[in-house]
Amino acid sequence: MKIKELLNTLGEVSAKNNLPTPYVCGGAARDFYLGNLKNINDLDVSNGSPTIKRLAFFMFQELNKSYNILYKTHEKGNSSIYIGKFKLDFSSHYLAPNIDQLLIAKGINKPTNLEQEMYSRDFHCNSLLLSLDFKNLIDITKQGIKDLDNKIINTCLDPLVTFTGSSNRVVRAIYMATKLGSELSPEIIKCIQANPALMLESSEKSVKEKLQMSVAFDKIKTIKLLDQMNLWKYIPTDIPELAEEAKKRLILVT
């Protein structure tokens, strides 16, 4: 099934069931802006509403009429449909605690559902939305495109709120910086320097995977960021790509 056909079906299923308009979000929207959207293996979808779970199931029912597919719900609240090697992932609709009050402080007095969800995401660069026909890019925070242009990684909310609200975000900051050839904002650096144990919000598996990928993108920058944010004692001791550097810092490596 072609991507265009799949997304057309998604839009039709959403409209048929009177659900909010769905959008492509996350990495695909970001990569579309950067011109890097090639060889698509997965797409993330959001409609800024708890009804996203219903959309996922309705979409599964529709596709299951013609295709041999797999449908899964995950612990974090997101749902996925697997069509061969392709994955269509539906948002968990995670909202940061007290998101309305946090947005009021930003001058957004009556936030929409999409604003609530996009500001609850990790970084501006990951908060872009793309229409299903890939014609319209929406920058909810009005900072996503600017940060991509300036090659900066910054959180949508105060870094401490962002990093304590959801798991794996500290190590993702390092991963995103190396992947996109960007710098972490001074606010992120300062926050993690003061609270390096935030790394423990991440699972050991995720830390290993993301740091290994970070090293593959840019080992020097990965090491620099681990040094700069005092994170060495909070990472697993059995990451081969970082073992020698860990030893130099008197970290016990098994």
Coordinates of C-alpha atoms in Angstrom, one line a residue:
M1 CA 0.0 0.0 0.0
K2 CA 1.4 3.4 -1.0
I3 CA 1.9 6.1 1.6
K4 CA -0.4 8.5 -0.3
E5 CA -3.1 5.9 -0.4
L6 CA -2.7 5.1 3.2
L7 CA -2.9 8.7 4.4
N8 CA -5.9 9.3 2.1
T9 CA -7.6 6.4 3.8
L10 CA -6.7 7.8 7.2
G11 CA -8.3 11.1 6.4
E12 CA -11.4 9.3 5.2
V13 CA -11.7 7.1 8.3
S14 CA -11.3 10.2 10.5
A15 CA -14.0 12.2 8.6
K16 CA -16.4 9.2 8.5
N17 CA -16.2 8.9 12.3
N18 CA -16.4 12.7 12.9
L19 CA -13.0 12.9 14.6
P20 CA -10.6 15.8 14.6
T21 CA -8.4 16.3 11.6
P22 CA -5.3 14.1 11.8
Y23 CA -1.8 15.3 10.9
V24 CA 1.6 13.7 10.4
C25 CA 3.8 14.9 13.3
G26 CA 7.2 14.3 14.9
G27 CA 10.2 13.3 12.9
A28 CA 8.5 13.1 9.5
A29 CA 7.2 16.6 9.7
R30 CA 10.6 17.8 10.8
D31 CA 12.4 15.9 8.1
F32 CA 9.9 17.1 5.5
Y33 CA 10.9 20.7 6.3
L34 CA 14.6 19.8 6.1
G35 CA 14.1 18.0 2.8
N36 CA 15.2 14.7 4.3
L37 CA 11.9 12.8 4.0
K38 CA 13.1 9.8 2.0
N39 CA 12.6 6.0 2.3
I40 CA 9.8 6.4 4.8
N41 CA 9.5 3.4 7.1
D42 CA 7.2 4.9 9.7
L43 CA 4.9 7.9 10.3
D44 CA 3.6 9.4 13.5
V45 CA 0.1 10.7 13.6
S46 CA -1.8 13.1 15.9
N47 CA -5.1 14.8 16.0
G48 CA -4.5 16.6 19.3
S49 CA -7.3 14.7 21.0
P50 CA -7.8 11.6 23.2
T51 CA -9.9 10.3 20.3
I52 CA -6.6 9.4 18.6
K53 CA -7.0 6.0 20.2
R54 CA -10.4 5.5 18.5
L55 CA -8.9 6.7 15.2
A56 CA -6.1 4.1 15.5
F57 CA -8.7 1.3 16.0
F58 CA -11.0 2.4 13.3
M59 CA -8.0 2.6 10.9
F60 CA -7.0 -0.9 11.9
Q61 CA -10.6 -2.2 11.2
E62 CA -10.6 -0.5 7.8
L63 CA -7.1 -1.8 6.7
N64 CA -7.8 -5.2 8.1
K65 CA -10.4 -5.7 5.4
S66 CA -7.8 -5.8 2.7
Y67 CA -4.4 -6.3 4.3
N68 CA -2.6 -8.6 6.6
I69 CA -1.7 -6.2 9.4
L70 CA -0.8 -6.1 13.0
Y71 CA -2.3 -3.7 15.6
K72 CA -0.6 -3.0 19.0
T73 CA -1.2 -0.7 21.9
H74 CA 1.8 0.3 24.0
E75 CA 2.5 1.0 27.7
K76 CA 3.0 4.7 26.9
G77 CA -0.5 5.0 25.5
N78 CA 0.4 5.2 21.8
S79 CA -1.0 2.6 19.3
S80 CA 0.7 1.2 16.2
I81 CA -0.4 -0.4 13.0
Y82 CA 2.2 -2.5 11.2
I83 CA 1.8 -3.1 7.5
G84 CA 4.8 -5.3 6.5
K85 CA 7.9 -3.3 7.5
F86 CA 6.0 0.0 7.6
K87 CA 4.6 1.4 10.9
L88 CA 1.9 3.9 11.4
D89 CA 2.1 5.2 15.0
F90 CA -0.7 7.1 16.7
S91 CA 0.1 9.6 19.4
S92 CA -0.4 8.9 23.1
H93 CA -1.8 12.4 23.4
Y94 CA 0.6 13.0 26.3
L95 CA -0.1 16.4 28.0
A96 CA 2.4 18.0 30.5
P97 CA 1.0 18.3 34.0
N98 CA -0.8 21.7 34.4
I99 CA -0.4 22.4 30.7
D100 CA -3.2 25.0 30.6
Q101 CA -1.5 27.0 33.4
L102 CA 1.9 26.7 31.7
L103 CA 0.5 28.0 28.4
I104 CA -1.3 30.8 30.1
A105 CA 2.1 31.9 31.5
K106 CA 3.2 32.0 27.8
G107 CA 0.3 34.2 26.9
I108 CA -1.9 31.5 25.4
N109 CA -5.1 31.9 27.4
K110 CA -7.4 29.6 25.5
P111 CA -5.1 26.8 24.1
T112 CA -6.5 24.5 21.5
N113 CA -6.1 20.7 21.9
L114 CA -3.3 20.8 19.4
E115 CA -1.5 23.5 21.3
Q116 CA -1.7 21.6 24.5
E117 CA -0.2 18.5 22.9
M118 CA 2.4 20.1 20.8
Y119 CA 3.8 22.2 23.6
S120 CA 3.9 19.0 25.7
R121 CA 6.3 17.5 23.2
D122 CA 10.0 17.4 23.9
F123 CA 11.6 19.9 21.5
H124 CA 10.3 22.7 19.2
C125 CA 11.8 20.9 16.2
N126 CA 9.6 17.9 16.9
S127 CA 6.4 19.9 17.3
L128 CA 5.7 20.6 13.7
L129 CA 2.5 19.2 12.0
L130 CA 2.2 18.2 8.4
S131 CA -1.1 17.8 6.5
L132 CA -1.9 14.3 5.2
D133 CA -1.4 15.5 1.6
F134 CA 2.1 16.8 2.5
K135 CA 1.1 20.3 1.3
N136 CA 0.8 22.3 4.6
L137 CA 3.3 22.6 7.4
I138 CA 2.0 24.0 10.7
D139 CA 4.4 25.4 13.3
I140 CA 2.2 25.4 16.4
T141 CA 4.8 26.8 18.8
K142 CA 6.1 29.3 16.1
Q143 CA 9.6 28.1 17.1
G144 CA 10.0 24.8 15.3
I145 CA 11.1 26.2 12.0
K146 CA 13.3 28.9 13.6
D147 CA 15.1 26.3 15.7
L148 CA 15.7 24.1 12.7
D149 CA 17.0 27.0 10.7
N150 CA 19.3 28.1 13.6
K151 CA 20.4 24.5 14.3
I152 CA 19.3 24.7 18.0
I153 CA 17.6 22.1 20.2
N154 CA 15.2 23.7 22.7
T155 CA 12.3 22.5 24.8
C156 CA 8.8 23.6 24.2
L157 CA 8.3 24.3 27.9
D158 CA 10.7 25.0 30.7
P159 CA 13.4 22.3 30.4
L160 CA 12.8 21.0 33.9
V161 CA 9.1 20.5 33.2
T162 CA 9.9 18.8 29.9
F163 CA 12.5 16.5 31.2
T164 CA 10.6 15.4 34.3
G165 CA 7.3 15.0 32.5
S166 CA 8.2 12.1 30.2
S167 CA 10.9 9.5 30.1
N168 CA 14.0 9.3 27.8
R169 CA 14.0 13.0 27.0
V170 CA 17.5 13.9 28.3
V171 CA 19.2 11.2 26.3
R172 CA 17.0 12.2 23.3
A173 CA 18.4 15.8 23.6
I174 CA 21.9 14.4 23.0
Y175 CA 20.7 12.2 20.2
M176 CA 18.8 15.0 18.5
A177 CA 21.8 17.4 18.7
T178 CA 24.1 14.9 17.0
K179 CA 21.6 13.7 14.5
L180 CA 20.7 17.2 13.3
G181 CA 24.1 18.7 13.7
S182 CA 22.6 21.1 16.2
E183 CA 23.5 22.6 19.5
L184 CA 21.6 22.3 22.8
S185 CA 20.2 25.5 24.0
P186 CA 21.9 27.2 27.0
E187 CA 18.7 26.6 29.0
I188 CA 18.9 22.8 28.4
I189 CA 22.6 22.7 29.3
K190 CA 22.1 24.7 32.5
C191 CA 19.1 22.6 33.5
I192 CA 20.9 19.3 33.1
Q193 CA 24.1 20.5 34.6
A194 CA 22.1 21.3 37.8
N195 CA 20.1 18.1 37.6
P196 CA 22.2 15.4 36.0
A197 CA 20.2 12.7 37.7
L198 CA 17.4 13.5 35.2
M199 CA 19.1 11.0 33.0
L200 CA 17.7 8.3 35.3
E201 CA 14.3 9.1 33.9
S202 CA 15.4 7.2 30.9
S203 CA 15.4 3.4 30.7
E204 CA 18.9 1.8 30.5
K205 CA 17.9 0.3 27.2
S206 CA 17.0 3.6 25.7
V207 CA 20.2 5.3 27.0
K208 CA 22.3 2.6 25.4
E209 CA 20.5 2.7 22.1
K210 CA 20.4 6.5 21.8
L211 CA 24.0 7.1 22.9
Q212 CA 25.2 4.4 20.4
M213 CA 23.4 6.2 17.7
S214 CA 24.7 9.5 18.9
V215 CA 28.2 8.3 18.7
A216 CA 27.6 7.0 15.2
F217 CA 26.4 10.5 14.2
D218 CA 29.1 12.5 16.1
K219 CA 31.2 10.9 18.7
I220 CA 33.1 14.0 19.6
K221 CA 29.9 16.0 20.2
T222 CA 28.4 13.1 22.2
I223 CA 31.4 13.0 24.6
K224 CA 31.5 16.8 24.8
L225 CA 27.8 16.9 25.9
L226 CA 28.3 14.1 28.4
D227 CA 31.2 16.1 29.9
Q228 CA 29.4 19.4 29.8
M229 CA 26.3 18.1 31.6
N230 CA 28.1 15.9 34.1
L231 CA 26.3 12.8 32.9
W232 CA 29.0 10.1 32.9
K233 CA 28.0 8.4 36.2
Y234 CA 24.4 8.3 35.1
I235 CA 25.0 6.2 31.9
P236 CA 25.4 2.4 31.7
T237 CA 28.9 1.2 32.1
D238 CA 28.8 -1.3 29.2
I239 CA 28.5 1.0 26.2
P240 CA 31.6 -0.2 24.1
E241 CA 31.7 3.0 22.0
L242 CA 32.2 5.1 25.2
A243 CA 34.1 2.7 27.4
E244 CA 37.6 4.3 27.0
E245 CA 36.2 7.7 27.6
A246 CA 34.4 6.5 30.7
K247 CA 37.7 5.0 32.0
K248 CA 39.4 8.3 31.6
R249 CA 36.8 9.8 33.9
L250 CA 37.4 7.2 36.5
I251 CA 34.1 5.4 35.8
L252 CA 34.1 1.7 36.5
V253 CA 33.6 -0.1 33.2
T254 CA 32.6 -3.8 33.2

